[in-house]
mmCIF file of N, CA and C in Angstrom:
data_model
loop_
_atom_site.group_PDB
_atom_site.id
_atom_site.type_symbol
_atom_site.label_atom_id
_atom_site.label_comp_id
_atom_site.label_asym_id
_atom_site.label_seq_id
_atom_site.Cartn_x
_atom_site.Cartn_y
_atom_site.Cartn_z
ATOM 1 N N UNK A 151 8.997 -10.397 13.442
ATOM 2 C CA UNK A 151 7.980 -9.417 13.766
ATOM 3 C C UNK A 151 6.892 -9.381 12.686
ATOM 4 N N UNK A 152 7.467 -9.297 11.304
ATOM 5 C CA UNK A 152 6.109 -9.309 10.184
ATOM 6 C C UNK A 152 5.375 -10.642 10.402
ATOM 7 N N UNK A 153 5.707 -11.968 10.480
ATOM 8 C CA UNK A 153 4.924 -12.865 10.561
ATOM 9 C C UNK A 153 4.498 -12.555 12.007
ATOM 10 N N UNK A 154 4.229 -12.379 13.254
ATOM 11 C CA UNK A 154 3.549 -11.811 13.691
ATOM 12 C C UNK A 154 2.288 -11.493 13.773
ATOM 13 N N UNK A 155 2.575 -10.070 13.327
ATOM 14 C CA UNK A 155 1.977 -9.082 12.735
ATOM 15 C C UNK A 155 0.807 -9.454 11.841
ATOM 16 N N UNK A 156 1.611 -10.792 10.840
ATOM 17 C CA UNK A 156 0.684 -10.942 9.539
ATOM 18 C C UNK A 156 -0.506 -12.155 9.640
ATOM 19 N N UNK A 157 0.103 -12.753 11.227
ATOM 20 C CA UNK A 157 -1.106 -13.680 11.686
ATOM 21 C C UNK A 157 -1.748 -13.028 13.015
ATOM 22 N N UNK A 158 -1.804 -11.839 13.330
ATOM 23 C CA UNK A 158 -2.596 -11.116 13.970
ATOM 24 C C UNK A 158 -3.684 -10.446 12.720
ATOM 25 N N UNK A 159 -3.321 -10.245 11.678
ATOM 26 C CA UNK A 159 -3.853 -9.835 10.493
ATOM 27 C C UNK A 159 -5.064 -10.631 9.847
ATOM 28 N N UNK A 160 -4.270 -12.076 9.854
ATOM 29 C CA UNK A 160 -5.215 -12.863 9.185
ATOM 30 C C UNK A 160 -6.171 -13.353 10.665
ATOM 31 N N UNK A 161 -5.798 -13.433 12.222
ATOM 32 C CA UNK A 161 -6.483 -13.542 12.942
ATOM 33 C C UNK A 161 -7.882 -12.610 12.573
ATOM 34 N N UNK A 162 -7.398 -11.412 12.554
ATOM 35 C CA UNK A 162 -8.462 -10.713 12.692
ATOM 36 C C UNK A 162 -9.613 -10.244 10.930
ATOM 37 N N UNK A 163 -8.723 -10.979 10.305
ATOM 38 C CA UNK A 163 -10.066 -11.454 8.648
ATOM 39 C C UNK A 163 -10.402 -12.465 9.066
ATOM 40 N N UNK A 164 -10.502 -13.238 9.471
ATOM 41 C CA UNK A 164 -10.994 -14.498 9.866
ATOM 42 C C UNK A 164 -12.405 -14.154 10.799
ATOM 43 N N UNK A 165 -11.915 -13.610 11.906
ATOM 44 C CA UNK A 165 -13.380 -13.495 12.434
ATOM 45 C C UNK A 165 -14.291 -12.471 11.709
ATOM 46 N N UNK A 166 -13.627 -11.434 10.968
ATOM 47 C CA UNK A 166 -14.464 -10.458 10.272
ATOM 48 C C UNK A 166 -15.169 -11.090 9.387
ATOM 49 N N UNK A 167 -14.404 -11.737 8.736
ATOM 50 C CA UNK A 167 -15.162 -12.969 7.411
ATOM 51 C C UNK A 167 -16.170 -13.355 7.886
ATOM 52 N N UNK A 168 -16.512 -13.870 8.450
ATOM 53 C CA UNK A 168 -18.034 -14.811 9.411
ATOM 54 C C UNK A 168 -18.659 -14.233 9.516
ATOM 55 N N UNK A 169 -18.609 -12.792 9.685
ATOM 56 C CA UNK A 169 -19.874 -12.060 10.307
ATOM 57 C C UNK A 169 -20.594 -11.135 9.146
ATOM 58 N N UNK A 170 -21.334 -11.501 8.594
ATOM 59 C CA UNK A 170 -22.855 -10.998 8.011
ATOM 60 C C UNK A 170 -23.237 -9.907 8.339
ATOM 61 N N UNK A 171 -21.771 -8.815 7.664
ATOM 62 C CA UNK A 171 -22.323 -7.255 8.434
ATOM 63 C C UNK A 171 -21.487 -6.815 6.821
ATOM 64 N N UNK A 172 -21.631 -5.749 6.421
ATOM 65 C CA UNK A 172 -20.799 -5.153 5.080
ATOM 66 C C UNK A 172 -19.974 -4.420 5.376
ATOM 67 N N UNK A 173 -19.885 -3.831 6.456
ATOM 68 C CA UNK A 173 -18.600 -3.331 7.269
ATOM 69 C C UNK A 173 -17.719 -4.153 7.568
ATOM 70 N N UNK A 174 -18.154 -5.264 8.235
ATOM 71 C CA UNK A 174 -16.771 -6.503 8.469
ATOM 72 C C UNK A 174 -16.548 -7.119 7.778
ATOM 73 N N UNK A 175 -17.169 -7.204 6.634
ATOM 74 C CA UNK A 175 -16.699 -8.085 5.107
ATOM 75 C C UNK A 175 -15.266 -6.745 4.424
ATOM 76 N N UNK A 176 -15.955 -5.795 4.679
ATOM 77 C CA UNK A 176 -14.434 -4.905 4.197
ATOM 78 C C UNK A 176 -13.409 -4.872 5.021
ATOM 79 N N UNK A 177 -13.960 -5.016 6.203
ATOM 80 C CA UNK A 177 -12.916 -5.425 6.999
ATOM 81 C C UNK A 177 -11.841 -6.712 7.116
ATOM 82 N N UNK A 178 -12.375 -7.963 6.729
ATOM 83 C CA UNK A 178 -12.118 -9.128 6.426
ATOM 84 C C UNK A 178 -10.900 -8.305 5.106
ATOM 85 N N UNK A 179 -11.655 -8.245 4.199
ATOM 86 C CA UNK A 179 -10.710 -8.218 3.141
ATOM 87 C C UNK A 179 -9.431 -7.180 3.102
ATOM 88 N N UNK A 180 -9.934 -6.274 3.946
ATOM 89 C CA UNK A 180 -8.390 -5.470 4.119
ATOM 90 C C UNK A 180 -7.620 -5.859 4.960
ATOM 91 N N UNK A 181 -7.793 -7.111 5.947
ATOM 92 C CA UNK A 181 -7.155 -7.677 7.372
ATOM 93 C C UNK A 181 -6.459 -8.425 6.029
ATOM 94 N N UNK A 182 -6.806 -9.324 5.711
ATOM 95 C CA UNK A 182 -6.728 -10.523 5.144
ATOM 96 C C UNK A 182 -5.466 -10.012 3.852
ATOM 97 N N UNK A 183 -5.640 -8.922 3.157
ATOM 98 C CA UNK A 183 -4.398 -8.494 2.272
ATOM 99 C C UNK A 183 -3.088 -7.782 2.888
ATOM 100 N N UNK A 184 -3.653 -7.400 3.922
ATOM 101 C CA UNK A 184 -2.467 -6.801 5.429
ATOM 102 C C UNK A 184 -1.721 -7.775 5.464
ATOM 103 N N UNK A 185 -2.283 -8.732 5.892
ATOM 104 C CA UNK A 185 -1.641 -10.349 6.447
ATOM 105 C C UNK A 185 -0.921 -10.715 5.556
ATOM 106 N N UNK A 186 -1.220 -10.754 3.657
ATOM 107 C CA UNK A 186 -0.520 -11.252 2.642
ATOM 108 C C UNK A 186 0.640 -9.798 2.633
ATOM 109 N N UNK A 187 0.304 -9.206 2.527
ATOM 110 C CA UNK A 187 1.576 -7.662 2.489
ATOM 111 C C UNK A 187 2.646 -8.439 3.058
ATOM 112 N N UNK A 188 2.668 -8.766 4.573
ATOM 113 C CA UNK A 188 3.910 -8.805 5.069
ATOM 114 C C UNK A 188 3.865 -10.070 5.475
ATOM 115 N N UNK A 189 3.364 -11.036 4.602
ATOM 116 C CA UNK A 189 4.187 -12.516 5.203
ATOM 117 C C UNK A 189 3.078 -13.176 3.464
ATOM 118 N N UNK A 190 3.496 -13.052 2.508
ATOM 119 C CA UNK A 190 2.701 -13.547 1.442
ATOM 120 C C UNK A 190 2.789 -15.557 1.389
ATOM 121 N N UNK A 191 3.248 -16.155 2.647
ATOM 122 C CA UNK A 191 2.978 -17.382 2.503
ATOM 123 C C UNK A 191 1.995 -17.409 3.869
ATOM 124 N N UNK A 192 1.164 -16.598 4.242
ATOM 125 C CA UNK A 192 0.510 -17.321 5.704
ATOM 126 C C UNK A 192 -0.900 -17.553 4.935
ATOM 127 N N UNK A 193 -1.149 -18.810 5.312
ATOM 128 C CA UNK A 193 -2.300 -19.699 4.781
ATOM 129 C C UNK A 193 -3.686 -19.550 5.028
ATOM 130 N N UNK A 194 -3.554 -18.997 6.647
ATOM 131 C CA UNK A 194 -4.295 -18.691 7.035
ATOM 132 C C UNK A 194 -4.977 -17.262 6.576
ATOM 133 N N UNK A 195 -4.250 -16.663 6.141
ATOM 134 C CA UNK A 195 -4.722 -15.101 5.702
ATOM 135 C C UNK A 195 -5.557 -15.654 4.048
ATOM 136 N N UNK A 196 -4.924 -16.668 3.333
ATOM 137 C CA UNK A 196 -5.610 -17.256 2.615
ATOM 138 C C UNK A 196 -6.788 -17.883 2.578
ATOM 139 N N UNK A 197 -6.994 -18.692 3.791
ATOM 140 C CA UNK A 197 -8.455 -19.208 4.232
ATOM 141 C C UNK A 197 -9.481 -17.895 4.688
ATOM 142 N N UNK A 198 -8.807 -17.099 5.260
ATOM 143 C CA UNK A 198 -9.858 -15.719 5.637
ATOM 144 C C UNK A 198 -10.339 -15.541 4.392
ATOM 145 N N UNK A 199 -9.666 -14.881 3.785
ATOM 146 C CA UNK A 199 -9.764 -14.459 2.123
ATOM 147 C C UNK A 199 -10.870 -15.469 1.392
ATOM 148 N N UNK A 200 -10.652 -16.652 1.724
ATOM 149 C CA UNK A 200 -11.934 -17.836 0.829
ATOM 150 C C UNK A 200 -12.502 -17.524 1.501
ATOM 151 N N UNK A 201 -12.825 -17.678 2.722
ATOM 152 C CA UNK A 201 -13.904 -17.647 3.485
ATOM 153 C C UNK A 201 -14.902 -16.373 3.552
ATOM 154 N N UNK A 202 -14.252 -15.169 3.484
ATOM 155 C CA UNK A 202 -14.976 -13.707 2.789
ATOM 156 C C UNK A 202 -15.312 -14.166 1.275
ATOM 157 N N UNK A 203 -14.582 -14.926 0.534
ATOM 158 C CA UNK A 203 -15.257 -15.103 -0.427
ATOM 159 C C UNK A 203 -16.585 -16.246 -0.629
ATOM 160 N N UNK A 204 -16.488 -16.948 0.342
ATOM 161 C CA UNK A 204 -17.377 -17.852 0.620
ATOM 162 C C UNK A 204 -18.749 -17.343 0.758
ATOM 163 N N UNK A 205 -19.256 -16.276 1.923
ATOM 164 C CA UNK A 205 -19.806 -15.709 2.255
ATOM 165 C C UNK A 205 -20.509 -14.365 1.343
ATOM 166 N N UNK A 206 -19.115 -13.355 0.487
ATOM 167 C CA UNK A 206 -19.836 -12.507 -0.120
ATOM 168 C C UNK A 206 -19.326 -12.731 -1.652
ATOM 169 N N UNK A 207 -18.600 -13.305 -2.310
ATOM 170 C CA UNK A 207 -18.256 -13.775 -2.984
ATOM 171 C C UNK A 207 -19.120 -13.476 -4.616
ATOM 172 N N UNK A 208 -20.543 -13.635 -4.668
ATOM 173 C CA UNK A 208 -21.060 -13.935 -5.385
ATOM 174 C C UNK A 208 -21.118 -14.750 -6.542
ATOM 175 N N UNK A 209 -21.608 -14.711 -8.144
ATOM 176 C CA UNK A 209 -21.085 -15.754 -8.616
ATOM 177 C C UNK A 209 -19.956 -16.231 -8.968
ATOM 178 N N UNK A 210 -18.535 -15.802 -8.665
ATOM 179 C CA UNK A 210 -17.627 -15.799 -9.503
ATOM 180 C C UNK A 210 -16.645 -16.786 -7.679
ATOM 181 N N UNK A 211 -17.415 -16.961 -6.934
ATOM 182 C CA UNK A 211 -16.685 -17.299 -5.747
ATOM 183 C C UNK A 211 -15.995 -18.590 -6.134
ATOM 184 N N UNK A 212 -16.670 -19.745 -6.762
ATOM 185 C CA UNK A 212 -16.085 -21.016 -6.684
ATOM 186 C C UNK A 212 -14.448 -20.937 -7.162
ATOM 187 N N UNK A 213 -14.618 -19.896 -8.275
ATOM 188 C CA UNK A 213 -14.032 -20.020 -9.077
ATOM 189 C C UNK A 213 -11.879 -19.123 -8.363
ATOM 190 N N UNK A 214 -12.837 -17.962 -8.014
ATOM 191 C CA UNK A 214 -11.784 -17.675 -6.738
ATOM 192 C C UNK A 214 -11.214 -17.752 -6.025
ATOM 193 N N UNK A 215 -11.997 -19.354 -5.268
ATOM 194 C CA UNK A 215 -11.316 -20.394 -3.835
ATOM 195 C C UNK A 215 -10.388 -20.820 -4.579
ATOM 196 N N UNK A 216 -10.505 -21.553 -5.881
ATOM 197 C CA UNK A 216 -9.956 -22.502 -6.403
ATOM 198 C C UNK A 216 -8.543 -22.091 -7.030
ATOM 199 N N UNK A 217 -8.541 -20.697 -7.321
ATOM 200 C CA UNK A 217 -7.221 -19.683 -7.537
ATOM 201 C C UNK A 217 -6.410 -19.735 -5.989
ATOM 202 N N UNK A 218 -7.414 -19.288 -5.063
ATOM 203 C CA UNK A 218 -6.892 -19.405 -3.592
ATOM 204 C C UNK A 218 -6.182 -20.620 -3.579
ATOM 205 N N UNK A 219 -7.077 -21.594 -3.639
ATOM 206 C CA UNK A 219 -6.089 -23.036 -3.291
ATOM 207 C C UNK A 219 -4.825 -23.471 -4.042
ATOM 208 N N UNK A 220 -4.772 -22.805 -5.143
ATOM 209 C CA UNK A 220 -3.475 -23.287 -5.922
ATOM 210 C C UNK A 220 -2.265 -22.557 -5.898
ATOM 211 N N UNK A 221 -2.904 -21.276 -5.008
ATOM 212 C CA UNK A 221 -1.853 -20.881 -4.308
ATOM 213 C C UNK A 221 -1.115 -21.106 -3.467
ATOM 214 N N UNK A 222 -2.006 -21.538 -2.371
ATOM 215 C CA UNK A 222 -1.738 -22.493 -0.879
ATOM 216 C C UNK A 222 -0.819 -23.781 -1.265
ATOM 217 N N UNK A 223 -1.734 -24.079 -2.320
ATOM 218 C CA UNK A 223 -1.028 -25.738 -2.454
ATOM 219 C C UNK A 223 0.768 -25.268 -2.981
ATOM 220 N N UNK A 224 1.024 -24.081 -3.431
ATOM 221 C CA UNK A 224 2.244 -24.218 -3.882
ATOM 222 C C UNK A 224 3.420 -23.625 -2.547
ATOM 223 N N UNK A 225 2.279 -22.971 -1.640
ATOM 224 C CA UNK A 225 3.251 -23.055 -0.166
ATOM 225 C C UNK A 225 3.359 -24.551 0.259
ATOM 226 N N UNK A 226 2.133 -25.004 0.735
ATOM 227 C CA UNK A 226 2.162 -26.520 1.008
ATOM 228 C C UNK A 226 1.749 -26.982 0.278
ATOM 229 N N UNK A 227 2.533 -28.143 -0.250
ATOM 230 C CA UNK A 227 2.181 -29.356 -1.203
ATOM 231 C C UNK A 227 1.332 -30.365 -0.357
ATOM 232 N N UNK A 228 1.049 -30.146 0.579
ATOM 233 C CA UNK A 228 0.339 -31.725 1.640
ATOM 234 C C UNK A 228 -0.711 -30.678 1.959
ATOM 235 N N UNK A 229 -1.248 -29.742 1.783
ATOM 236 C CA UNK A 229 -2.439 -29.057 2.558
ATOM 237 C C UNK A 229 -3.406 -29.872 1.758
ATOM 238 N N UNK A 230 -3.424 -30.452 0.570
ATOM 239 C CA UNK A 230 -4.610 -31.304 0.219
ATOM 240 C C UNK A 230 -5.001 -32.684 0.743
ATOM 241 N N UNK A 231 -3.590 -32.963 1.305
ATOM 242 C CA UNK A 231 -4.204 -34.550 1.707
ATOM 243 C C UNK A 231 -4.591 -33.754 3.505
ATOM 244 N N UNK A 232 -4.444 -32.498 4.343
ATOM 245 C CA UNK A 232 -4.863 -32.773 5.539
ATOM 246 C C UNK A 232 -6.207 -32.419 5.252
ATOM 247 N N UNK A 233 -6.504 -33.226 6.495
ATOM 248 C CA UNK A 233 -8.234 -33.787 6.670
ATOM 249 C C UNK A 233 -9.150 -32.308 7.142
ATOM 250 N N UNK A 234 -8.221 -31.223 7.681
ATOM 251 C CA UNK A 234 -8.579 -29.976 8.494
ATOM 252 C C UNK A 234 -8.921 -29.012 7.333
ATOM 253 N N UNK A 235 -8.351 -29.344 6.283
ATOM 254 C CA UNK A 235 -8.086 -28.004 5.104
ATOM 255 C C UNK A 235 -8.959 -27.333 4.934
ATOM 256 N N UNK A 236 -9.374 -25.836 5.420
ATOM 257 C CA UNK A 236 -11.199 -25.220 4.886
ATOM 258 C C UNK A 236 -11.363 -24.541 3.592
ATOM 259 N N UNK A 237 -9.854 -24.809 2.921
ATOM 260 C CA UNK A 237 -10.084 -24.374 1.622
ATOM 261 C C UNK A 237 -11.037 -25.198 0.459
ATOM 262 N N UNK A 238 -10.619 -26.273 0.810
ATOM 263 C CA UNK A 238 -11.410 -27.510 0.428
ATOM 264 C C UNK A 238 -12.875 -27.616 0.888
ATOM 265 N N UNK A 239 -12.943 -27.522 1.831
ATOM 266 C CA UNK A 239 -14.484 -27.815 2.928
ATOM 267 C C UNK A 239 -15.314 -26.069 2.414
ATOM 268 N N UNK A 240 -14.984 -25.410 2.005
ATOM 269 C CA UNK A 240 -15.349 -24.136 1.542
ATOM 270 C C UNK A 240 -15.777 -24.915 -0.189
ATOM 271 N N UNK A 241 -15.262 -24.936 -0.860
ATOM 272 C CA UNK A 241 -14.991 -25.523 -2.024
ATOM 273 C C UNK A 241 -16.685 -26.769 -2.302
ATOM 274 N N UNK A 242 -15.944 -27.486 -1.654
ATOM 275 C CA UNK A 242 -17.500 -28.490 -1.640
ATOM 276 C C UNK A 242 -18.252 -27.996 -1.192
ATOM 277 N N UNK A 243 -19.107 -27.460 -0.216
ATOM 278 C CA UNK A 243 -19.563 -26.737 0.613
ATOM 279 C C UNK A 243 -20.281 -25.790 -0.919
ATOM 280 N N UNK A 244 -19.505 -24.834 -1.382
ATOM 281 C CA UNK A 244 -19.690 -23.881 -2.910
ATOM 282 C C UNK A 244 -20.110 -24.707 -4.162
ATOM 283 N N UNK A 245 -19.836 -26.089 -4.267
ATOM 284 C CA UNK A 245 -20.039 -26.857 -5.251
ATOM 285 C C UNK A 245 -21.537 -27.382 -4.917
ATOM 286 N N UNK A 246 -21.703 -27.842 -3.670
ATOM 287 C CA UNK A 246 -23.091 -28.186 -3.357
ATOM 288 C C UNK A 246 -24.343 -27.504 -3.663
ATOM 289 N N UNK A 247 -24.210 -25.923 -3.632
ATOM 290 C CA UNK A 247 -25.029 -25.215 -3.623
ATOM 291 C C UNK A 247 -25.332 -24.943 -5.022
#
């Protein structure tokens, strides 16, 4: 039931993250620590989380994904070699700019 729960959670930081409103950026980030509360390995609640940081992040964002990812990487050890990973694609994406 908590995992569930905790990817209905990170479902719903995920789309909050994207949207360019300051209401759904707080929203993002309280979905997104909901999701870690009751399942602290879902990845996806992790990518929400970069991805609000992607977006409102300011200067200290690169530096934040990259805490994000070494978290992830110690749930999955192979999330760096898949080709899908947006922790990464967030990352370059932040390095470019």
């Amino acid at each position: 039931y908590k995992n569930i729960v905790s990817d209905f959670y990170s479902s719903l930081a995920y789309v909050a993250s994207c949207v360019d409103v300051n209401d759904n950026s707080l929203k993002a980030l309280q979905y997104a620590n909901k999701s870690l509360e009751l399942n602290s390995n879902n990845i996806e609640a992790y990518e929400a989380l970069a991805t609000h940081l992607y977006y409102n992040g300011g200067v200290e964002k690169n530096k934040k994904i990259k805490e994000i990812i070494t978290k992830v990487e110690k749930i999955d050890t192979n999330y760096k070699n898949s080709k899908d990973n947006l922790l990464y694609q967030l990352l370059d994406d932040n390095s470019k700019n």
